[in-house]
JSON list of C-alpha atoms and ligand atoms in Angstrom, two decimals:
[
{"chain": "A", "resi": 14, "resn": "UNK", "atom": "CA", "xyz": [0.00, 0.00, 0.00]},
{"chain": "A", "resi": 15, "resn": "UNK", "atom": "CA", "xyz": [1.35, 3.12, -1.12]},
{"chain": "A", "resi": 16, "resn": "UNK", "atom": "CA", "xyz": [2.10, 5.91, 1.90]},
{"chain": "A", "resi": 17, "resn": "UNK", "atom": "CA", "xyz": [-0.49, 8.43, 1.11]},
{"chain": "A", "resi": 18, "resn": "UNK", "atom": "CA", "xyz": [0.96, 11.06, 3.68]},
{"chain": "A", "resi": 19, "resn": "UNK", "atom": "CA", "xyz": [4.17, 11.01, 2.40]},
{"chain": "A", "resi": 20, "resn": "UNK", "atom": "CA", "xyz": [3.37, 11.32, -0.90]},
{"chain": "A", "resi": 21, "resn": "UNK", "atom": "CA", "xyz": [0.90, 14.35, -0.07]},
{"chain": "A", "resi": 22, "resn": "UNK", "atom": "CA", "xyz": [3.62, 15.71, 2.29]},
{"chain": "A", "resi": 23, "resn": "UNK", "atom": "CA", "xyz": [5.11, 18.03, -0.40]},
{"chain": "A", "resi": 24, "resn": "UNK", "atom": "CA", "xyz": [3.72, 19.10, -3.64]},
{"chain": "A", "resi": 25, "resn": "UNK", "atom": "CA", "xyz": [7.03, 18.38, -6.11]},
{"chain": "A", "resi": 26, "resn": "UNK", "atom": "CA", "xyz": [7.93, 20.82, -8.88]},
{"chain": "A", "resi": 27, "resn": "UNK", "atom": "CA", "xyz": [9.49, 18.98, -11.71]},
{"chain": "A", "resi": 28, "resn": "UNK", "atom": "CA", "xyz": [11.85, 19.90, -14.63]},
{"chain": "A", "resi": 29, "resn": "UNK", "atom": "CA", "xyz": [11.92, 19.13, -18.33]},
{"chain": "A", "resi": 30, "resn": "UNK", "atom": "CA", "xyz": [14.14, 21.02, -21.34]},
{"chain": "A", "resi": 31, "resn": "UNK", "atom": "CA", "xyz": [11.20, 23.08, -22.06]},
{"chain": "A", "resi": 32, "resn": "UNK", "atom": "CA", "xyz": [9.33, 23.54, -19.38]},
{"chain": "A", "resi": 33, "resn": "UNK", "atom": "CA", "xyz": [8.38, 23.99, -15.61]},
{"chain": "A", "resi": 34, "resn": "UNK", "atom": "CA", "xyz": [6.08, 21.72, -13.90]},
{"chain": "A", "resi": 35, "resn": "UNK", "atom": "CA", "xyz": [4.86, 23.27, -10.66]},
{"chain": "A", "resi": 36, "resn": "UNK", "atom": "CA", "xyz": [1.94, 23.57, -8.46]},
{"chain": "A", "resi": 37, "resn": "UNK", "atom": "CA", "xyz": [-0.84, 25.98, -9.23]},
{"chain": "A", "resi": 38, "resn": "UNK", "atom": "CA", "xyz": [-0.79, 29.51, -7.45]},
{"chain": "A", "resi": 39, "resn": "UNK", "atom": "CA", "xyz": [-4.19, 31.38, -7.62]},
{"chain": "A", "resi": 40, "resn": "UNK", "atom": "CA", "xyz": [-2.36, 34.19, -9.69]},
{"chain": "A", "resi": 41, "resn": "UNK", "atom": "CA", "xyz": [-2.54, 31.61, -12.33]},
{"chain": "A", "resi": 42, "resn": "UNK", "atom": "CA", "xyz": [-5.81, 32.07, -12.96]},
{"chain": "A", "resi": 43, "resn": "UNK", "atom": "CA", "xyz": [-6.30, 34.22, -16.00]},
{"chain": "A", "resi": 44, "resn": "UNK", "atom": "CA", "xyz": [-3.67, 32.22, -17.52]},
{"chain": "A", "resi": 45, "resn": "UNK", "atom": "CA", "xyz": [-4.95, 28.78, -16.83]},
{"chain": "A", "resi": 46, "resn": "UNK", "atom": "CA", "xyz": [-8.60, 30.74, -18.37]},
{"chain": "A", "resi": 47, "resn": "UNK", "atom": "CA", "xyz": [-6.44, 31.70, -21.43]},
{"chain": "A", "resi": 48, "resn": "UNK", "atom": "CA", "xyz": [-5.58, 28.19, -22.18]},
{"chain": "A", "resi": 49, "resn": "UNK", "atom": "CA", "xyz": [-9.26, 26.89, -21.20]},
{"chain": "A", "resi": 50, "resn": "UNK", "atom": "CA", "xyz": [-11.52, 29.55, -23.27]},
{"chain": "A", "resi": 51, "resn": "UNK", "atom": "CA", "xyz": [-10.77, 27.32, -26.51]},
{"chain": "A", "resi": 52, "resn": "UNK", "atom": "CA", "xyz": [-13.12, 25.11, -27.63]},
{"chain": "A", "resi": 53, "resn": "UNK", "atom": "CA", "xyz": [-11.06, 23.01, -29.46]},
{"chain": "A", "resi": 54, "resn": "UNK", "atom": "CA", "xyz": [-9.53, 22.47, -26.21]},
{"chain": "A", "resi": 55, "resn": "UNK", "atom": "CA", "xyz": [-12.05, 20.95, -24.23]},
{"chain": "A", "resi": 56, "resn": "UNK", "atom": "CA", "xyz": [-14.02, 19.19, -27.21]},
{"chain": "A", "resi": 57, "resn": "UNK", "atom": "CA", "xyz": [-13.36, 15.95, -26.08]},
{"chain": "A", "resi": 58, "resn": "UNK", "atom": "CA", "xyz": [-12.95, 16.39, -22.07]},
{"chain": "A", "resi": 59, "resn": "UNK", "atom": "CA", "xyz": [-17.11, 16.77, -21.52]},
{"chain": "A", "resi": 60, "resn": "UNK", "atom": "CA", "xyz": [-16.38, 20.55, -20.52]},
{"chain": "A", "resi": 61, "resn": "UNK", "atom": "CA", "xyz": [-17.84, 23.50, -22.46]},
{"chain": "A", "resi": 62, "resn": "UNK", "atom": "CA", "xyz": [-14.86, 26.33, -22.57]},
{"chain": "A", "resi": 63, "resn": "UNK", "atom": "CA", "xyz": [-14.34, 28.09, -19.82]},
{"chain": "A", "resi": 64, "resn": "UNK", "atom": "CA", "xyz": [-16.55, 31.87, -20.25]},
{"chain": "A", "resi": 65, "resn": "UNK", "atom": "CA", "xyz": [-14.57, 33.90, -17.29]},
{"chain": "A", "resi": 66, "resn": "UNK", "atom": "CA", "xyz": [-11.69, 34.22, -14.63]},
{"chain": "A", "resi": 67, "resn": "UNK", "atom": "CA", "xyz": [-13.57, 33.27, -12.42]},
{"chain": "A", "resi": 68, "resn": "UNK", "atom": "CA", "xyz": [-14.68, 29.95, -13.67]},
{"chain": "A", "resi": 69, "resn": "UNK", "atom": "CA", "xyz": [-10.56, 29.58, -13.50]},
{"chain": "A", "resi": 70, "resn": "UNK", "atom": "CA", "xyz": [-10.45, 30.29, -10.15]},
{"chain": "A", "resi": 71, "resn": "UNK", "atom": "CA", "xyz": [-13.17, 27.78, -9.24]},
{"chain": "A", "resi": 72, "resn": "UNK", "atom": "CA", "xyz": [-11.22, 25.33, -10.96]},
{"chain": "A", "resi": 73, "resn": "UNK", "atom": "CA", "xyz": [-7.99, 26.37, -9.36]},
{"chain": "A", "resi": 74, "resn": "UNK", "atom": "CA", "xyz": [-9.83, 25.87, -6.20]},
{"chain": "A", "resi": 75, "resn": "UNK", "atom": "CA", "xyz": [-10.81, 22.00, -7.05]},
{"chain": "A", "resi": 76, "resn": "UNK", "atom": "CA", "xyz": [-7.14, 21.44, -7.82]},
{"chain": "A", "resi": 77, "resn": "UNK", "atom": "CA", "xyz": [-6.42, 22.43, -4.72]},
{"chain": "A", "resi": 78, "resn": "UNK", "atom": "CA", "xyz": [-9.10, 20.23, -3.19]},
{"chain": "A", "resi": 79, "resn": "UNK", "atom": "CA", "xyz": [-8.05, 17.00, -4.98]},
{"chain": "A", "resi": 80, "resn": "UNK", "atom": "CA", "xyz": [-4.47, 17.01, -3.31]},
{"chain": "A", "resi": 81, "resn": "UNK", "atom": "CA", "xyz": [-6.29, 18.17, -0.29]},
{"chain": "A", "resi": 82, "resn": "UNK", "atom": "CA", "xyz": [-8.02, 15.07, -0.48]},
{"chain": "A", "resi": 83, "resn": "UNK", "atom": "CA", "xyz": [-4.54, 13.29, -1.40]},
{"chain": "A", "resi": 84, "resn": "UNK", "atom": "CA", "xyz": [-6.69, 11.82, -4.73]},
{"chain": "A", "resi": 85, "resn": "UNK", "atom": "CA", "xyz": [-4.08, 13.24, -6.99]},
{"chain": "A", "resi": 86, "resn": "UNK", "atom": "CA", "xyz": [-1.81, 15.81, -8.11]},
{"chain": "A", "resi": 87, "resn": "UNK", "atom": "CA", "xyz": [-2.31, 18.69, -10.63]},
{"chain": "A", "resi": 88, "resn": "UNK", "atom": "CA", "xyz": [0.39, 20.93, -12.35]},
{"chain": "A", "resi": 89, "resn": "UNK", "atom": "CA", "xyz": [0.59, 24.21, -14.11]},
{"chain": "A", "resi": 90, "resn": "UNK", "atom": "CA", "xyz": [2.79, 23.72, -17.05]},
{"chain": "A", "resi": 91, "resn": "UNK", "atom": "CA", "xyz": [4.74, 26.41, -17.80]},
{"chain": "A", "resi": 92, "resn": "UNK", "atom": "CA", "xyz": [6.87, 27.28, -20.23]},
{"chain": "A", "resi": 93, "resn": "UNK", "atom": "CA", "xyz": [10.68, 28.14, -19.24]},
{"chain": "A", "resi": 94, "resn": "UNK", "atom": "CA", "xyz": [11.02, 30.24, -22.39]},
{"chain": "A", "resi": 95, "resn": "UNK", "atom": "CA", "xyz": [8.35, 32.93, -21.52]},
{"chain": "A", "resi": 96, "resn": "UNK", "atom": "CA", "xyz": [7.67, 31.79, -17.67]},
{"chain": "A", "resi": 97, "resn": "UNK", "atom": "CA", "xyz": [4.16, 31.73, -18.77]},
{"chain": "A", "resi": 98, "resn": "UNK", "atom": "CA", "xyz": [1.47, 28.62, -17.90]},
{"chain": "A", "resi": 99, "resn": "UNK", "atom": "CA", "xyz": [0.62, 27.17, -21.05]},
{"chain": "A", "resi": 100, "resn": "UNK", "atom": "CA", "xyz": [-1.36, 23.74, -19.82]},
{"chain": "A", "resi": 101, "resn": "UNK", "atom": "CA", "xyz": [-1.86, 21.55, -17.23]},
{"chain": "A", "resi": 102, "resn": "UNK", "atom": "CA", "xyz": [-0.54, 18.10, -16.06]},
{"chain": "A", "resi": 103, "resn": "UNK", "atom": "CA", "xyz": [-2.11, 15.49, -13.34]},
{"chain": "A", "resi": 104, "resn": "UNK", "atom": "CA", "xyz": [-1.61, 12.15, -11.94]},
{"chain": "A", "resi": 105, "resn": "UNK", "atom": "CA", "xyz": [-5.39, 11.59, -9.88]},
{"chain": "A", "resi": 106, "resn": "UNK", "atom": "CA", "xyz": [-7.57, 8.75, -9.06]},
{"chain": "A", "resi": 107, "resn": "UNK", "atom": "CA", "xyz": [-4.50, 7.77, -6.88]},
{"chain": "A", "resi": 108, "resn": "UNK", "atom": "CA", "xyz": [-5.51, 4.24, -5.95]},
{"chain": "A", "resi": 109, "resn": "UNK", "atom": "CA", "xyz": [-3.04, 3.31, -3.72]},
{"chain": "A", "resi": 110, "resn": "UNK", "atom": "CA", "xyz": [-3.92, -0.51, -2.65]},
{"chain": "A", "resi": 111, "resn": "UNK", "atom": "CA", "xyz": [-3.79, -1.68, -6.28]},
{"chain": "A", "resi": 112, "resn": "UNK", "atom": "CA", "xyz": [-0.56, 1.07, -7.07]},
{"chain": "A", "resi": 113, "resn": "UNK", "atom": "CA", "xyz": [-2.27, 2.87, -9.83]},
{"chain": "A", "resi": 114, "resn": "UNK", "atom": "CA", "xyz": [-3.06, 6.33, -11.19]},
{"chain": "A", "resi": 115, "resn": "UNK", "atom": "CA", "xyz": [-4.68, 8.11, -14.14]},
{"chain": "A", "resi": 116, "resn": "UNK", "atom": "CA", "xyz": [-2.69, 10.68, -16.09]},
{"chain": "A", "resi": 117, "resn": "UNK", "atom": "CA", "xyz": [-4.28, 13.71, -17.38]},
{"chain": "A", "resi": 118, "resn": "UNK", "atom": "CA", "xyz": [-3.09, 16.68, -19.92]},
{"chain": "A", "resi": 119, "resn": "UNK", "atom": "CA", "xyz": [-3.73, 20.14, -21.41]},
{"chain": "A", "resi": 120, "resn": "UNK", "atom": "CA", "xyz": [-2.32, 22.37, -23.91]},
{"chain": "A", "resi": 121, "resn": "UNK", "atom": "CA", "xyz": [-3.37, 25.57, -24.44]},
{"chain": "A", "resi": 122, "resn": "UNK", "atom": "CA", "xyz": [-3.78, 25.35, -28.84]},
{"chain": "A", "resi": 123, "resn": "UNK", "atom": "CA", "xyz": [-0.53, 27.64, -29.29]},
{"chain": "A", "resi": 124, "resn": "UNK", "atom": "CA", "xyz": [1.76, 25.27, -28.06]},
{"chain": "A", "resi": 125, "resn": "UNK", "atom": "CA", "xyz": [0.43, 21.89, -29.92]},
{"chain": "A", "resi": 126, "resn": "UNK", "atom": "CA", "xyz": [2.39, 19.82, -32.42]},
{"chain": "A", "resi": 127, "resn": "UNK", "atom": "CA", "xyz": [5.83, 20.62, -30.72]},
{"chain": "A", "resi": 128, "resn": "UNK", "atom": "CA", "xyz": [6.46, 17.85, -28.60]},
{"chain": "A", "resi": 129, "resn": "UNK", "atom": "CA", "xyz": [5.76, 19.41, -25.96]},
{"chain": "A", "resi": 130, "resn": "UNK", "atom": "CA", "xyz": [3.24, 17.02, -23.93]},
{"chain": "A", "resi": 131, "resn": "UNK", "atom": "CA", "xyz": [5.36, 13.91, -24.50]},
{"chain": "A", "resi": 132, "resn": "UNK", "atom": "CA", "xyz": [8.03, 15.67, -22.97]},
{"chain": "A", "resi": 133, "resn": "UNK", "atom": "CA", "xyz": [5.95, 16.57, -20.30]},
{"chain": "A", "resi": 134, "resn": "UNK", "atom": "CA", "xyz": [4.44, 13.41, -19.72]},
{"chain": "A", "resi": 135, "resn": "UNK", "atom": "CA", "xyz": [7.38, 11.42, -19.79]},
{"chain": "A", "resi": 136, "resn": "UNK", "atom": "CA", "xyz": [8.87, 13.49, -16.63]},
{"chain": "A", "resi": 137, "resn": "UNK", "atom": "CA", "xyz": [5.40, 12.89, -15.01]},
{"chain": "A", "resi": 138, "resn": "UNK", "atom": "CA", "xyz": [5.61, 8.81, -15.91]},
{"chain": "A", "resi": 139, "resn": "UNK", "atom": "CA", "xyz": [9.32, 8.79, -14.51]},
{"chain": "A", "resi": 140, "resn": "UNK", "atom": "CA", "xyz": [7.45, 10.78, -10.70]},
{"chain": "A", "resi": 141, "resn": "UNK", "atom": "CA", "xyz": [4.98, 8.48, -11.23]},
{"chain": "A", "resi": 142, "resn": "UNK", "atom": "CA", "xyz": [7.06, 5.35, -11.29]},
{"chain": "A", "resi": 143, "resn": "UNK", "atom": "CA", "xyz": [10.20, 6.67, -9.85]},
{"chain": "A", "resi": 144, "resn": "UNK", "atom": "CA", "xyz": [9.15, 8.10, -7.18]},
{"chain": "A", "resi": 145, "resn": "UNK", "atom": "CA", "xyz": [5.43, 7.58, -6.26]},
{"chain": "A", "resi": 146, "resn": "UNK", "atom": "CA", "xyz": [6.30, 3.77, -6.36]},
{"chain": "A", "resi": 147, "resn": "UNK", "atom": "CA", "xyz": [3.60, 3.51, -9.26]},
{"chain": "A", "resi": 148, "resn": "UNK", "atom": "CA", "xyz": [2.60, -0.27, -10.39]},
{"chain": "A", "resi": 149, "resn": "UNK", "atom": "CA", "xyz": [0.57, 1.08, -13.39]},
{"chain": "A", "resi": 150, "resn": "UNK", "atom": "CA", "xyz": [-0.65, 4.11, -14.78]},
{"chain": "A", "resi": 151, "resn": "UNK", "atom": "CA", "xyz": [-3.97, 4.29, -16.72]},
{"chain": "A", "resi": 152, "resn": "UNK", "atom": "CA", "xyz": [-5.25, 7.34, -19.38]},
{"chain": "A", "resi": 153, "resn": "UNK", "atom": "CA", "xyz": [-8.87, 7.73, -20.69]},
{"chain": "A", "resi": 154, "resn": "UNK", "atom": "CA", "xyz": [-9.59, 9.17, -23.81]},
{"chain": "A", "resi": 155, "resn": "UNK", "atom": "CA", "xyz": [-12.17, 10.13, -26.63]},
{"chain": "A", "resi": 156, "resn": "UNK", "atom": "CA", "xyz": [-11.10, 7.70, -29.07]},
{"chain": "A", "resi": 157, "resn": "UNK", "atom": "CA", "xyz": [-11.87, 10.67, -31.91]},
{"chain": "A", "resi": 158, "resn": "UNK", "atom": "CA", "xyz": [-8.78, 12.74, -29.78]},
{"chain": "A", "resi": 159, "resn": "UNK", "atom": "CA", "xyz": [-6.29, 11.90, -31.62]},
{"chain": "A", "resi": 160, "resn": "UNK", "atom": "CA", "xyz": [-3.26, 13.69, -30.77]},
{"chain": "A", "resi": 161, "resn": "UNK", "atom": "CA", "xyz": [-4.14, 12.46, -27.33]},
{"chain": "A", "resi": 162, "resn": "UNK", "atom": "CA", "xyz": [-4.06, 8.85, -28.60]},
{"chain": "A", "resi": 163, "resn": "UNK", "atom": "CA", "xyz": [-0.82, 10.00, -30.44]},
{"chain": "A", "resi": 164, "resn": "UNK", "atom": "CA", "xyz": [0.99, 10.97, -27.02]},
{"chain": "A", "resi": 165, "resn": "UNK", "atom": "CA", "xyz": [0.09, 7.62, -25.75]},
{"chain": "A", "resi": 166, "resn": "UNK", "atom": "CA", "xyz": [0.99, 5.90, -28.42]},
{"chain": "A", "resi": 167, "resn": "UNK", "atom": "CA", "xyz": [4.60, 7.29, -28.65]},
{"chain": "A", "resi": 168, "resn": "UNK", "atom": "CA", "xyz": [4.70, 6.70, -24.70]},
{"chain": "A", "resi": 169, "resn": "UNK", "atom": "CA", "xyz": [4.45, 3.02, -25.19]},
{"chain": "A", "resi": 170, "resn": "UNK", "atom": "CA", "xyz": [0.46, 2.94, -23.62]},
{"chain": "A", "resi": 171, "resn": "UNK", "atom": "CA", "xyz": [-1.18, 0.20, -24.37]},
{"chain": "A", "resi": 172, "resn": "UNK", "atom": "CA", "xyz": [-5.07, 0.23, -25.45]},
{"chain": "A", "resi": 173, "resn": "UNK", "atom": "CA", "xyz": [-6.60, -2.09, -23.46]},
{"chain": "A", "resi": 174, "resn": "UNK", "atom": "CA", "xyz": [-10.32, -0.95, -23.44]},
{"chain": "A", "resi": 175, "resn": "UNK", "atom": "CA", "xyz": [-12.87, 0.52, -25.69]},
{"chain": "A", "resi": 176, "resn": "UNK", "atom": "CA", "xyz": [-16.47, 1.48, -23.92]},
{"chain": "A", "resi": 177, "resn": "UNK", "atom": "CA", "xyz": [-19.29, 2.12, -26.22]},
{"chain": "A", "resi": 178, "resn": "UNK", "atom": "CA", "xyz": [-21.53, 4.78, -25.58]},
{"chain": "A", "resi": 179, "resn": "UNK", "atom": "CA", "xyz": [-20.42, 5.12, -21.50]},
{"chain": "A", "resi": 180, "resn": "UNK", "atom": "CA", "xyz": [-19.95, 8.32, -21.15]},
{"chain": "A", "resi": 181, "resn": "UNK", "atom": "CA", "xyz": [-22.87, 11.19, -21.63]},
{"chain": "A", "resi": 182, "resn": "UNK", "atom": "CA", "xyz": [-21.53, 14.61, -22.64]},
{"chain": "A", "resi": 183, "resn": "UNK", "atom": "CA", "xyz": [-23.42, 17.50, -21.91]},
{"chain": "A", "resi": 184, "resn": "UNK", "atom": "CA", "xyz": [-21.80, 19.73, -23.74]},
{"chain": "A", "resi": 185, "resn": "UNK", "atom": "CA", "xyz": [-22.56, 17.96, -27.42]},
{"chain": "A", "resi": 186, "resn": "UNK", "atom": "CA", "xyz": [-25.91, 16.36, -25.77]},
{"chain": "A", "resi": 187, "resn": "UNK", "atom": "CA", "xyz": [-24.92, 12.60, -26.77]},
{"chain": "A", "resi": 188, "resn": "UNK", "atom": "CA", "xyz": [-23.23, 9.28, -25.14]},
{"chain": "A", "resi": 189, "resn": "UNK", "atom": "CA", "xyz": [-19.62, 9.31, -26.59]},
{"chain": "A", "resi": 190, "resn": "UNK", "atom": "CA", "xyz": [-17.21, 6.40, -26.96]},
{"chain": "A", "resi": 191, "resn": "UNK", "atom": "CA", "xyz": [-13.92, 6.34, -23.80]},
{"chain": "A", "resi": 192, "resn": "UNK", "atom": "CA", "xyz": [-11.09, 4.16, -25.18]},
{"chain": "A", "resi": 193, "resn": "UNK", "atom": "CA", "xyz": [-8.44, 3.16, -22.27]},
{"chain": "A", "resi": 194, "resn": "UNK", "atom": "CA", "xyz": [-5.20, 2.79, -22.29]},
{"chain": "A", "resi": 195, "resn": "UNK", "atom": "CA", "xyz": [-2.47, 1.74, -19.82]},
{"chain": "A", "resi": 196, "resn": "UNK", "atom": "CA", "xyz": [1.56, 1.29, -18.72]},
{"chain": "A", "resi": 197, "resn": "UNK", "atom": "CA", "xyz": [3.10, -0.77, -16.70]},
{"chain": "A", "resi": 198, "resn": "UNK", "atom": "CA", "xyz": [6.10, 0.43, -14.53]},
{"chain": "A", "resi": 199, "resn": "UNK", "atom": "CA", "xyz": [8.41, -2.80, -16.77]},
{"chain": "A", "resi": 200, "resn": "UNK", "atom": "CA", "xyz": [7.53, -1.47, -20.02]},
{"chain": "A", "resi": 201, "resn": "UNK", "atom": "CA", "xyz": [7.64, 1.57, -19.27]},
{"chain": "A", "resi": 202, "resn": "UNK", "atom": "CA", "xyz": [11.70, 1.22, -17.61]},
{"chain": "A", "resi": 203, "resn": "UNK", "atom": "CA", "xyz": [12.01, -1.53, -20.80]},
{"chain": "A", "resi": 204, "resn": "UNK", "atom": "CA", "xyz": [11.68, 0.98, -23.46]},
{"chain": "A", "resi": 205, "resn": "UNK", "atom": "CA", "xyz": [13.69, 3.66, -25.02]},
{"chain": "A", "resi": 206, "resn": "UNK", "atom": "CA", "xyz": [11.94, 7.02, -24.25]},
{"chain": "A", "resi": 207, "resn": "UNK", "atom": "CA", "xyz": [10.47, 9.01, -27.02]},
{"chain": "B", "resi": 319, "resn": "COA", "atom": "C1", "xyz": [-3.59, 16.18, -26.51]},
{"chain": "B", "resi": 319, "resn": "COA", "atom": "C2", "xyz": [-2.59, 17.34, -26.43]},
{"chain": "B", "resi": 319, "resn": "COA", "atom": "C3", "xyz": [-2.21, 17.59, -24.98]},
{"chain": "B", "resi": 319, "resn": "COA", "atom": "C4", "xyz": [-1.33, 17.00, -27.24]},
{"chain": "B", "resi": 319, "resn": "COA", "atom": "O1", "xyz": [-0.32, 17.97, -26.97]},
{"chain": "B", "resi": 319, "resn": "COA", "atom": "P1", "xyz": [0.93, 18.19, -27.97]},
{"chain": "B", "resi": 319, "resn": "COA", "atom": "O2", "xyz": [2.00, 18.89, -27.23]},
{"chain": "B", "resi": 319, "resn": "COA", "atom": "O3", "xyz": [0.45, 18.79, -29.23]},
{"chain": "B", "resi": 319, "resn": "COA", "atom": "O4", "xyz": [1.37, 16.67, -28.23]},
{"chain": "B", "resi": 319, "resn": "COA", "atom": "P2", "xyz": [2.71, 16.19, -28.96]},
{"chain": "B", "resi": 319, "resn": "COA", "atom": "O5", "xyz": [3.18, 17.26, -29.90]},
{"chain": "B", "resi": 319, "resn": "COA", "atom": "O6", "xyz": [3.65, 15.71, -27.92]},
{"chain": "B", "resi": 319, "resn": "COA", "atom": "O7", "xyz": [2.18, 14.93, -29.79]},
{"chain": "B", "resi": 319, "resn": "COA", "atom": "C5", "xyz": [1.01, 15.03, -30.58]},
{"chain": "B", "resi": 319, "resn": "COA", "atom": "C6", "xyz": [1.04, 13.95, -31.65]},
{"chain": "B", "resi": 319, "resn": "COA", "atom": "O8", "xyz": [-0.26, 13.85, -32.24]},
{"chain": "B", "resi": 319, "resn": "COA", "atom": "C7", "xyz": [-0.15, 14.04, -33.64]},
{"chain": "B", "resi": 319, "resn": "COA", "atom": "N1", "xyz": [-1.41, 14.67, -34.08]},
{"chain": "B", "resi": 319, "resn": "COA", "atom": "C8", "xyz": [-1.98, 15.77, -33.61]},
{"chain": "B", "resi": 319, "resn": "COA", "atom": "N2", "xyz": [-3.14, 16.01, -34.27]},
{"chain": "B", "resi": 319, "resn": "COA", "atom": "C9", "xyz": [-3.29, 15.00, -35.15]},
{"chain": "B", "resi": 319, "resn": "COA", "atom": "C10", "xyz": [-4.27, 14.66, -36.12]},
{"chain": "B", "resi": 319, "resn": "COA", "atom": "N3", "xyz": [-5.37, 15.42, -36.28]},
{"chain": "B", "resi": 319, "resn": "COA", "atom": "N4", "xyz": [-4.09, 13.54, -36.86]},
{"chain": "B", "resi": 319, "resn": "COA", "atom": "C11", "xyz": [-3.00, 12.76, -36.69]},
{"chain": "B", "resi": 319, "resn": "COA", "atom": "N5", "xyz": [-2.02, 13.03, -35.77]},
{"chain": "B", "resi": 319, "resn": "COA", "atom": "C12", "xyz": [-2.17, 14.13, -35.03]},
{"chain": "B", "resi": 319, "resn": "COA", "atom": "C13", "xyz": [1.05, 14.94, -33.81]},
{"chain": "B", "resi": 319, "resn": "COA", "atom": "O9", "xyz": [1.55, 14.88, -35.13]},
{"chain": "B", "resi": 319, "resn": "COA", "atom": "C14", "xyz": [2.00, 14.29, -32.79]},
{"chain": "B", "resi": 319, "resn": "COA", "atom": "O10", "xyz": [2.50, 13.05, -33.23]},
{"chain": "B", "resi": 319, "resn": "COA", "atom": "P3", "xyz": [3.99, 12.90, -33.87]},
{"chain": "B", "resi": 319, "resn": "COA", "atom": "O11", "xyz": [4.97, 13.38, -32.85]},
{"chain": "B", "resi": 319, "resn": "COA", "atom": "O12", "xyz": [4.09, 11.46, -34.19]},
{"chain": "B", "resi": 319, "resn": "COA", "atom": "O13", "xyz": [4.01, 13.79, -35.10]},
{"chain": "B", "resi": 319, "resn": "COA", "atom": "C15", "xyz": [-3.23, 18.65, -27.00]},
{"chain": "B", "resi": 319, "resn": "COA", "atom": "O14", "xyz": [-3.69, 18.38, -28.31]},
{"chain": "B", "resi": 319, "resn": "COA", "atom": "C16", "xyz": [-4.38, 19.17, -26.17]},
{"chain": "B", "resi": 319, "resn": "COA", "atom": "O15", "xyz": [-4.17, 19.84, -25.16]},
{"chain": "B", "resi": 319, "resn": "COA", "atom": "N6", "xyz": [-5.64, 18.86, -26.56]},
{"chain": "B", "resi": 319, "resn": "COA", "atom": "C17", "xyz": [-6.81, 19.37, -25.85]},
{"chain": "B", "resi": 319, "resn": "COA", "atom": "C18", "xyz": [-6.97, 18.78, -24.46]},
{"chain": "B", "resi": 319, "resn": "COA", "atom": "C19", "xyz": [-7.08, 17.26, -24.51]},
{"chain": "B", "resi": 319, "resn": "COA", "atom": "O16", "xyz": [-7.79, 16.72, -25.35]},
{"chain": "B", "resi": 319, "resn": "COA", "atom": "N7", "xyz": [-6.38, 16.61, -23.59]},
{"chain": "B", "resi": 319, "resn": "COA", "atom": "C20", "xyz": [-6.37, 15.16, -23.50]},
{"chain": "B", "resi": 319, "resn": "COA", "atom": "C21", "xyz": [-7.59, 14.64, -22.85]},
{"chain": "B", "resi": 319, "resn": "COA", "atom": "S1", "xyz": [-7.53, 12.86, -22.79]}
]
């Protein structure tokens, strides 16, 4: 069983070539509202775009609840370049009897097609593993996101799981399609990073 208290003990900031990945602050809000106002951002996460500020510092707020709650971590991402918060990284659903999380990702639409998530993710999978003590990590995705299925792909994820229908979203008033994939901690030390 993994040592939730320890874990949740300090919030770790963590370092790629590109970018920063750090706790939120609650000055990041109009950023994190920059990168969420797109709709081609949250098209396949069942979330309309955000409208205000303020629905970024509600959502700032749950962040802060779900460590809280030690069910997970979320990042800012921000870019080293320009110091400015471009996305958002998170390792939740923490189950720790079974030594398993979910990773989740953002970019605001600027930064796509660079690499840049893989990078990201990969120094998340390595905290994950490394250092959480991580058995397996699981994703969830729309199976028409793509370049989400892409990241995963070059990661070495595995689909393992396609549910029909499961999942209602609100925001284009039908059931959609979740496709799942996972890693597990050998493959993931097994294979040459991307
Ligand atoms: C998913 C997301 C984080 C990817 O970020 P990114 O930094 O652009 O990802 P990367 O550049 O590391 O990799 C994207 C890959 O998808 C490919 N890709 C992107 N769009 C594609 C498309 N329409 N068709 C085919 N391939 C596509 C890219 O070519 C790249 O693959 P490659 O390196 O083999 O060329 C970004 O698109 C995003 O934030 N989307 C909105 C939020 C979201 O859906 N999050 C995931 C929820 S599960």
């Amino acid at each position: 069983m993994l040592n939730l208290d320890q874990l949740f003990a300090e919030f770790p900031t963590l370092e790629t070539e590109r970018c920063i990945i750090r706790p939120f602050t609650p000055e990041d809000a109009p950023a994190f509202f920059e990168v969420m106002r797109h709709e081609q951002v949250t098209r396949y996460i069942g979330q309309k775009p955000m409208a205000s500020v303020e629905d970024a510092v509600a959502r700032l707020q749950r962040f802060q609840r779900v460590h809280d709650q030690q069910e997970g971590m979320v990042w800012a991402v921000v870019l080293r370049e320009t110091n400015q918060v471009i996305g958002n990284v998170l390792l939740w659903n923490l189950n720790p009897a079974h030594y398993r999380a979910e990773v989740g990702y953002i970019l605001g639409p600027e930064w796509w097609g660079k690499g840049l998530m893989t990078e990201i993710v990969t120094r998340v999978l390595d905290f994950g593993f490394d250092t959480i003590g991580l058995h397996s990590i699981e994703a969830q995705t729309d199976p028409d996101n793509v370049a989400s299925r892409r990241v995963l792909e070059k990661l070495g994820f595995v689909l393992e799981a396609h549910y029909h229908e499961n999942y209602y979203d609100p925001t284009r008033e039908r059931f959609t399609d979740t496709t799942v994939f996972s890693l597990l901690v050998q493959n993931w030390k097994g294979q040459k990073k991307p």
